[in-house]
Short mmCIF file of C-alpha atoms in Angstrom, two decimals:
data_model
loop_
_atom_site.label_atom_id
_atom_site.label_comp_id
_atom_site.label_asym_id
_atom_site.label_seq_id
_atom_site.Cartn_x
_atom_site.Cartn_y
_atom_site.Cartn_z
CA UNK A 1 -43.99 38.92 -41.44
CA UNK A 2 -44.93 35.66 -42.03
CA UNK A 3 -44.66 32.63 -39.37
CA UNK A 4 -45.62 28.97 -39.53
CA UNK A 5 -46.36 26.79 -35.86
CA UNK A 6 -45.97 23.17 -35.73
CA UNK A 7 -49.19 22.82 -33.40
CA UNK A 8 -50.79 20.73 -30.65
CA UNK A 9 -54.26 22.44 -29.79
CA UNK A 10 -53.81 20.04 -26.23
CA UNK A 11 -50.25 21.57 -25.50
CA UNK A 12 -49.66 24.20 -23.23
CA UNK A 13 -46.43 25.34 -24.85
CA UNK A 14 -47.79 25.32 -28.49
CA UNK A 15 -51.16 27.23 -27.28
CA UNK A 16 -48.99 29.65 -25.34
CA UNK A 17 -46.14 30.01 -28.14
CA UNK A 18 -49.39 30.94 -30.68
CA UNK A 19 -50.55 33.36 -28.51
CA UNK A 20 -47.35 35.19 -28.68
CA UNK A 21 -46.98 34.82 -32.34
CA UNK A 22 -50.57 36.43 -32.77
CA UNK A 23 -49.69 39.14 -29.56
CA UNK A 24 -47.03 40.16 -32.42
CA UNK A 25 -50.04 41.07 -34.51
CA UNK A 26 -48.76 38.08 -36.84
CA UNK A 27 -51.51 35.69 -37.94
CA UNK A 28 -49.13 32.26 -38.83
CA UNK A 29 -49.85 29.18 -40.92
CA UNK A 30 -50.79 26.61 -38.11
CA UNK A 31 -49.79 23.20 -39.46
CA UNK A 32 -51.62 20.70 -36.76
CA UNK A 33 -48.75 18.69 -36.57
CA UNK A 34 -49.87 15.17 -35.30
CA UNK A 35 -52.80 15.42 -38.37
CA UNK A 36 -50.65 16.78 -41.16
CA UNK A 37 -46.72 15.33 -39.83
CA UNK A 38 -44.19 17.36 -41.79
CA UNK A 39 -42.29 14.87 -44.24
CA UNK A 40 -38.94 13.70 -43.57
CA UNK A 41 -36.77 16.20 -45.11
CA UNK A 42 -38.88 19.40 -43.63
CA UNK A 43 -38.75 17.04 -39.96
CA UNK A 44 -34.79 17.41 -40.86
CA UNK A 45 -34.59 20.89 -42.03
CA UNK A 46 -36.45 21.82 -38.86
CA UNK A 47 -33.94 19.78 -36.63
CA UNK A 48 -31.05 21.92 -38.17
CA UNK A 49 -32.33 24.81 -38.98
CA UNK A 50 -33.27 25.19 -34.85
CA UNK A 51 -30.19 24.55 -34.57
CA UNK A 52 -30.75 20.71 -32.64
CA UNK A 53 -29.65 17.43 -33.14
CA UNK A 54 -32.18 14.82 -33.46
CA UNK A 55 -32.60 13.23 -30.70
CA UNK A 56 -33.40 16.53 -28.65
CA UNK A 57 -35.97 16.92 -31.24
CA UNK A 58 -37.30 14.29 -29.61
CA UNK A 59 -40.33 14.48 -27.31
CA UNK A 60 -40.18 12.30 -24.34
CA UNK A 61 -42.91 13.32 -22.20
CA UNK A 62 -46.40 11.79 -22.61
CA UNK A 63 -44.94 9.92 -25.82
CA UNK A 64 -44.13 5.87 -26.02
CA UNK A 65 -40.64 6.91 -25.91
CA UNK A 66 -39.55 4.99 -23.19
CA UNK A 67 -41.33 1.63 -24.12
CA UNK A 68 -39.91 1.87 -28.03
CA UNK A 69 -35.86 1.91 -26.03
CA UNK A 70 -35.82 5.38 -27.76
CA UNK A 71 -33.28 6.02 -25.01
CA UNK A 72 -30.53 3.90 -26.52
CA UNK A 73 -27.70 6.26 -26.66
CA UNK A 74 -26.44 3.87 -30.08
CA UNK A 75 -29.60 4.35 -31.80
CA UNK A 76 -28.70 6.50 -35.21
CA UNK A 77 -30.27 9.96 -36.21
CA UNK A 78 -31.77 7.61 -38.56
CA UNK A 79 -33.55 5.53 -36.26
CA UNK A 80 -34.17 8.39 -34.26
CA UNK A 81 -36.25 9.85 -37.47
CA UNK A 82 -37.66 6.60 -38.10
CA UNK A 83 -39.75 6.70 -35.04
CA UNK A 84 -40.51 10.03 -35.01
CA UNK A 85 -42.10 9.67 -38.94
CA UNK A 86 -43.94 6.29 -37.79
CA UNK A 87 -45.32 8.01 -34.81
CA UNK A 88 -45.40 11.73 -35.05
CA UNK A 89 -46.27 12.08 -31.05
CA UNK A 90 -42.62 11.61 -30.83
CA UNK A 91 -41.86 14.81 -32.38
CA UNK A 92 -41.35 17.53 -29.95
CA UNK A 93 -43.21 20.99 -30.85
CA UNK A 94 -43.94 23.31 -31.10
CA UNK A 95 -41.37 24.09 -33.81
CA UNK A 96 -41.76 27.64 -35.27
CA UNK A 97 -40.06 29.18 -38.54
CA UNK A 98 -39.92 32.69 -39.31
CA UNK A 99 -38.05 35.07 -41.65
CA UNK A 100 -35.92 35.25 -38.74
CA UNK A 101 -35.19 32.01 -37.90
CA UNK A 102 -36.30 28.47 -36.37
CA UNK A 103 -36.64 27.48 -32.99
CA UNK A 104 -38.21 24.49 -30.93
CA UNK A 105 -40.13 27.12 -28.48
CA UNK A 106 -39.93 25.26 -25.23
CA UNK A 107 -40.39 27.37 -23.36
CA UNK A 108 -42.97 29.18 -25.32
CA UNK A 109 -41.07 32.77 -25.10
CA UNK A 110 -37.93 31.43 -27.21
CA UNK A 111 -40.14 32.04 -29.75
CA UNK A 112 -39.64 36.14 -28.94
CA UNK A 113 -36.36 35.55 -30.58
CA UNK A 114 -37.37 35.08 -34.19
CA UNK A 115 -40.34 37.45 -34.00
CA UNK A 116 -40.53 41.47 -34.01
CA UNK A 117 -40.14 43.08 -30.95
CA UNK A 118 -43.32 42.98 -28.92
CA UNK A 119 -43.78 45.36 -26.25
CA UNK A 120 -47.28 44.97 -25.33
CA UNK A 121 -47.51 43.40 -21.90
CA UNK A 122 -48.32 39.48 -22.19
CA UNK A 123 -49.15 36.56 -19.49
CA UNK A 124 -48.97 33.06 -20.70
CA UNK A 125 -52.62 31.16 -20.29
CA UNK A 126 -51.12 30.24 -16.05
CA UNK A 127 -50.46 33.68 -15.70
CA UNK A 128 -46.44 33.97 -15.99
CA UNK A 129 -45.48 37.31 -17.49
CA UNK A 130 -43.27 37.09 -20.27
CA UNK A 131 -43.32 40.76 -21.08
CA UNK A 132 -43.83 42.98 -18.35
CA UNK A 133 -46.07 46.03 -17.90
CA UNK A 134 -43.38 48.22 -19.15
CA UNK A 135 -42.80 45.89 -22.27
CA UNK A 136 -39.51 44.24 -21.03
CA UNK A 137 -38.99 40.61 -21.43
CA UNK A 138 -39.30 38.90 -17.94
CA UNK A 139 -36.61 36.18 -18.21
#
């Protein structure tokens, strides 16, 4: 199977949502997100694909969000877009696309939903099991 990760080496999430990917014995294209932004049209095929609207494809946290009035309810998908292309920090990850299907992986074991089953027992990098010792998803 193949699998592409919209990736921030410095996030928790995206370092933990790899991990899982590569627990699945899948090696995925890592596209370092914030170096190599996708364009416009792949930003908005994401966005739908996951199944989002824009704006909660938008990262708040640790982002200028709040000082660029991102939280204007009347700003447009557009506008929305806008800021996330001029400042791809805005963009929240990590977005991963496989065969069977797209999701924005926060938390990092959404991404168990568009992968092949894994039933090896795996800890995220804190320690939270996400799949128990008997191969169950701990939800």
């Amino acid at each position: 199977m193949n699998a592409t990760i919209y990736h921030n080496p410095a996030c928790g999430t995206s370092r933990n949502t790899l991990a899982l990917i590569r627990h699945a014995g899948i090696e995925p294209t890592v596209i370092e997100y914030l170096r190599q932004p996708p364009s416009r049209e792949r930003l908005i095929e994401l966005i739908a694909a996951a199944g989002l609207g824009t704006r909660e494809a938008l990262r708040q946290k640790g982002t200028p969000y709040a000082e660029l009035g991102l939280d204007d309810p009347s700003l447009s998908d557009d506008q929305l877009l806008d800021a996330m292309m001029a400042d791809p920090v805005l963009i929240n990850r990590p977005f991963v696309t496989t065969p069977l299907g797209t999701r924005l992986c926060r938390p990092s074991e959404v991404v168990l939903d568009i992968l092949p089953a894994v039933t090896r027992p795996f800890a995220k990098e804190d320690g939270e099991v996400v799949i128990d010792q008997d191969g169950r998803r701990v939800r």
